[in-house]
mmCIF file of C-alpha atoms in Angstrom:
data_model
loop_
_atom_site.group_PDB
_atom_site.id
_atom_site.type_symbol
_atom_site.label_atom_id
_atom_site.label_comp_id
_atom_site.label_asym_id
_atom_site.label_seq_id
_atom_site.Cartn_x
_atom_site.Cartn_y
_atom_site.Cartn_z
ATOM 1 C CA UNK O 22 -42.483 -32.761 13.881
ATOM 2 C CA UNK O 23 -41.877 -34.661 10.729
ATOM 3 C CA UNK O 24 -38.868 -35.780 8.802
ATOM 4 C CA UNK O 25 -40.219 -35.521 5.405
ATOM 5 C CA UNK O 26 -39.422 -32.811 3.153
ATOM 6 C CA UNK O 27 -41.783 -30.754 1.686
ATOM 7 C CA UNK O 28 -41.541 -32.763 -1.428
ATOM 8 C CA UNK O 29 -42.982 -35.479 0.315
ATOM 9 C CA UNK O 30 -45.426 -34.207 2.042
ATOM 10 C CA UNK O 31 -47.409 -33.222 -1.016
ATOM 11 C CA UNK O 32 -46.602 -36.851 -2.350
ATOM 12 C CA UNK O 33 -43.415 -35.699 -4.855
ATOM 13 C CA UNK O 34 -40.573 -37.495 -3.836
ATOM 14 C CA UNK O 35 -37.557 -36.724 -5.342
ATOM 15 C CA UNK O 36 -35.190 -38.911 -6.754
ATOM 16 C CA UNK O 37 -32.209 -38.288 -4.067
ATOM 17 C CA UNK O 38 -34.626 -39.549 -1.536
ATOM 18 C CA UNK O 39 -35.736 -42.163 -3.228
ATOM 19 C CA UNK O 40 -32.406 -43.717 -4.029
ATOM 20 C CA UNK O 41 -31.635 -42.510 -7.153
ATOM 21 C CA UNK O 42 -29.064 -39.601 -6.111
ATOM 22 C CA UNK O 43 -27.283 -40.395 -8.870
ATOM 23 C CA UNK O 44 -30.242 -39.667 -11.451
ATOM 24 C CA UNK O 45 -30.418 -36.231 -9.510
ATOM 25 C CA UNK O 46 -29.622 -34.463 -12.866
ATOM 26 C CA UNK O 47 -33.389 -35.216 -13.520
ATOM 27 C CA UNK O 48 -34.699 -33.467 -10.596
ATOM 28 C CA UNK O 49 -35.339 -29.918 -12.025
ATOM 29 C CA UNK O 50 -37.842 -31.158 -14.611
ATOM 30 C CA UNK O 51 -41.323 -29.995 -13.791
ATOM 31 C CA UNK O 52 -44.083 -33.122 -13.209
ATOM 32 C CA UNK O 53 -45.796 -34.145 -16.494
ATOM 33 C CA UNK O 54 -46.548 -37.293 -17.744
ATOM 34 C CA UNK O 55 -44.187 -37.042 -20.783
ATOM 35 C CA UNK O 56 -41.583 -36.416 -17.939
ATOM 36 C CA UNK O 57 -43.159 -39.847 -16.288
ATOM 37 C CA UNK O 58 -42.876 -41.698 -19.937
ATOM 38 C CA UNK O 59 -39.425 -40.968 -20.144
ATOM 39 C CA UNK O 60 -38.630 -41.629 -16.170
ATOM 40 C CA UNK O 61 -40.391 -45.043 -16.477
ATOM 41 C CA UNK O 62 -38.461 -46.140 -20.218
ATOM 42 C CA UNK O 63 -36.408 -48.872 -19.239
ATOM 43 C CA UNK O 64 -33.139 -47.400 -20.493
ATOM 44 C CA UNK O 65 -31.315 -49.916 -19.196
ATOM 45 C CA UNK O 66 -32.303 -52.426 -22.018
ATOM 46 C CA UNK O 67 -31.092 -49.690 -24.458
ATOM 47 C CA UNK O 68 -28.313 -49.228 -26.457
ATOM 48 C CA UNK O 69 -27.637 -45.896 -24.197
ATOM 49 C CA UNK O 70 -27.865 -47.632 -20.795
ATOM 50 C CA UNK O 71 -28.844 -46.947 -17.831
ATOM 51 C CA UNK O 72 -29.548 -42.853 -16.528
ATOM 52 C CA UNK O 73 -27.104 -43.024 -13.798
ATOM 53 C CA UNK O 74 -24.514 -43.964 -16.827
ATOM 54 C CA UNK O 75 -25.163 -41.210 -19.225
ATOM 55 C CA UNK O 76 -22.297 -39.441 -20.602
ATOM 56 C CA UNK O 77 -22.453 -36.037 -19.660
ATOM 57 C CA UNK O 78 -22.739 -35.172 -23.071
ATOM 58 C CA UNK O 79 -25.804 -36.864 -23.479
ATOM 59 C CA UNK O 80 -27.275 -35.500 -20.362
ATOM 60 C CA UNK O 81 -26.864 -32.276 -21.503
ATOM 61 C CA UNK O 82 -28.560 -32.957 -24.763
ATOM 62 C CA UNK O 83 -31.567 -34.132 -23.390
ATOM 63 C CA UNK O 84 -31.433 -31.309 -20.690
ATOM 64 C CA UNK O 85 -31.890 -29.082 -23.514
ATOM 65 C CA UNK O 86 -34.685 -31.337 -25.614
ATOM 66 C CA UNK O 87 -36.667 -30.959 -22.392
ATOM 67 C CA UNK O 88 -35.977 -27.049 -21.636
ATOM 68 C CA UNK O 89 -36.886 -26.389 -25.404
ATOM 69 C CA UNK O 90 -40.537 -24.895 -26.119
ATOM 70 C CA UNK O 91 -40.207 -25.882 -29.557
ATOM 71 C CA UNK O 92 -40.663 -29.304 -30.694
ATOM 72 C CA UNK O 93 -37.826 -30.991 -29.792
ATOM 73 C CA UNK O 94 -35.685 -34.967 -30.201
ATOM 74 C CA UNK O 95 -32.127 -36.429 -30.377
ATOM 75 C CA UNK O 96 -31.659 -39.270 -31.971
ATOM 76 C CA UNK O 97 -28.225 -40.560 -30.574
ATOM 77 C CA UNK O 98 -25.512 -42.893 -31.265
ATOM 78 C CA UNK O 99 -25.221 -45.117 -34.351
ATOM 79 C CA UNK O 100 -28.818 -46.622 -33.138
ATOM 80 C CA UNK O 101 -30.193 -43.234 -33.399
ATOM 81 C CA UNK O 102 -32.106 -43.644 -29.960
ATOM 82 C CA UNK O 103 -34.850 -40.840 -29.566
ATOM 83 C CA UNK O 104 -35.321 -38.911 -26.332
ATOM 84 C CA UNK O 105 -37.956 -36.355 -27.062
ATOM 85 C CA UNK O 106 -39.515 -33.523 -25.344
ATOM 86 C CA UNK O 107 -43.588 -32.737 -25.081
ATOM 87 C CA UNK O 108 -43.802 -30.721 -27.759
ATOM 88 C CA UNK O 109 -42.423 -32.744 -30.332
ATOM 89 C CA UNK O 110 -44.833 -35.704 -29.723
ATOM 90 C CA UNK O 111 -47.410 -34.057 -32.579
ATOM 91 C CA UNK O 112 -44.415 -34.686 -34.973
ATOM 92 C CA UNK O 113 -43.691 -38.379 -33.625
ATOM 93 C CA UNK O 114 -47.937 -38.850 -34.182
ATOM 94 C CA UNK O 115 -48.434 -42.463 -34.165
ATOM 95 C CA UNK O 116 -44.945 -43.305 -33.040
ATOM 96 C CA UNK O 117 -45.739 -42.022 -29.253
ATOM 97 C CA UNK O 118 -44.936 -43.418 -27.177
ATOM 98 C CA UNK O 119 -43.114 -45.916 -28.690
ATOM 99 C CA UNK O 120 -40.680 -44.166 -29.931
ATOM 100 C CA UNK O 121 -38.915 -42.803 -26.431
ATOM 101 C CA UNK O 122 -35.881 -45.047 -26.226
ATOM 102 C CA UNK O 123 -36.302 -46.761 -29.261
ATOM 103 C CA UNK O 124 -34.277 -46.360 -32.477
ATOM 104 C CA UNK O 125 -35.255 -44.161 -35.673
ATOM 105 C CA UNK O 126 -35.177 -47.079 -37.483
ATOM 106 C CA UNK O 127 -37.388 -48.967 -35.533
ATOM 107 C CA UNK O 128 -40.510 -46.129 -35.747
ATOM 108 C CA UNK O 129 -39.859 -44.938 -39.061
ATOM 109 C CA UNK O 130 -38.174 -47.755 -41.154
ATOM 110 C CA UNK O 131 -39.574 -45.930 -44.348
ATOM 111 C CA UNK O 132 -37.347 -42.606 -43.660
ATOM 112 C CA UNK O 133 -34.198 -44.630 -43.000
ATOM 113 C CA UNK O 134 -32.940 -44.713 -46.853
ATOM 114 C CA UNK O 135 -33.496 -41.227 -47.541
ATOM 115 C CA UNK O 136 -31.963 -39.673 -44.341
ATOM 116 C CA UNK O 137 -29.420 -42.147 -43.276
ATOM 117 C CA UNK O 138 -26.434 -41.075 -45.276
ATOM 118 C CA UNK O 139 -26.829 -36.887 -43.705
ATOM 119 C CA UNK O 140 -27.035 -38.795 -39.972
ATOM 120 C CA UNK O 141 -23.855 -40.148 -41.180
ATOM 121 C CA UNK O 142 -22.011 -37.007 -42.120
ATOM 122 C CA UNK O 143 -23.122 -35.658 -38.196
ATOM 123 C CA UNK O 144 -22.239 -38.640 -36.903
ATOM 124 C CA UNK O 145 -19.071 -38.875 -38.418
ATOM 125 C CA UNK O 146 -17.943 -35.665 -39.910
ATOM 126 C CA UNK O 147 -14.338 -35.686 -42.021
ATOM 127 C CA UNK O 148 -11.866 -33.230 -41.777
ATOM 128 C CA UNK O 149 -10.618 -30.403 -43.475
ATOM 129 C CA UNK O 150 -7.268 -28.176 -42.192
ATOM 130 C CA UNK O 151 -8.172 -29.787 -38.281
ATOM 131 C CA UNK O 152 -11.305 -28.302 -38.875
ATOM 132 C CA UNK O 153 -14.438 -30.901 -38.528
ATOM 133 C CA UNK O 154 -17.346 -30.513 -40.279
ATOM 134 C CA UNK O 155 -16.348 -30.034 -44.020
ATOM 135 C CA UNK O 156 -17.566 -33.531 -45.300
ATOM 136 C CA UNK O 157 -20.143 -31.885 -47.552
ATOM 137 C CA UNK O 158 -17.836 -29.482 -49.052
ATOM 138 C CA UNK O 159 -15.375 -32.368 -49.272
ATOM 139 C CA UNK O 160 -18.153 -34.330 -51.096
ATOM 140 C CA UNK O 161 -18.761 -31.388 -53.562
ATOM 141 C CA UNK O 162 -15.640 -31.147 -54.674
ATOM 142 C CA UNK O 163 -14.948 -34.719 -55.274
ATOM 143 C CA UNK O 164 -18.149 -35.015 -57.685
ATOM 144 C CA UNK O 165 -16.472 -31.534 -59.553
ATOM 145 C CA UNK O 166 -13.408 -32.993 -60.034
#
């Protein structure tokens, strides 16, 4: 009797048994090759790091990128680093593959400019009342006054 799960025996390892337990959060995505692209992105010579040290914020983000059956990306962190699902690739055109785990600004340098100051606001939103997310209304009324 073998020891090998059935994973195995039909050639699928999965990443607990192959060393990677703590990558496990990964396991649940179905086999495709975008799935490989973004297994095989060296992530560790990113600015987000190695998988195993992914905030769990970030996991969950690109949990739901890959669930999504729309076209799908986050760019995250001040690098804007893209992690995008299948789908979306028609969008990214000639920037796939290149552009999993590689900035915004890298891939589209032309679309920097004109989008850079609304990434901004997300990024980092002001205040209003302990309420985030009123920058733009903030904004608005400072150009009224």
């Amino acid at each position: 009797m073998s020891s090998k799960s059935s994973h195995e025996a039909h050639g699928q390892t999965t990443l607990a048994a192959a060393g990677l337990a703590d990558v496990a959060w990964l396991e649940h995505l179905p086999p495709s090759e975008h799935i490989s692209l973004f297994r095989s992105t060296d992530w560790s010579s990113t600015p987000l790091g190695p998988l195993n040290a992914w905030d769990p914020s970030l996991r969950f983000a690109v949990n739901m990128v890959f669930n999504d059956t729309r076209p799908a990306v986050v760019y995250w962190g001040p690098e804007m680093i893209a992690v995008y699902n299948e789908r979306f690739i028609e969008i990214a055109a000639d920037a796939h593959p290149m552009l999993m785990g590689r900035s915004f600004s890298h891939c589209f340098p032309e679309a920097v400019a004109p989008l850079k100051h609304y990434y901004e606001m997300a990024l980092y939103p002001r205040t209003r009342h302990g309420v985030p997310g009123f920058r733009a209304l903030d904004d608005q009324e400072e150009r009224i006054r």
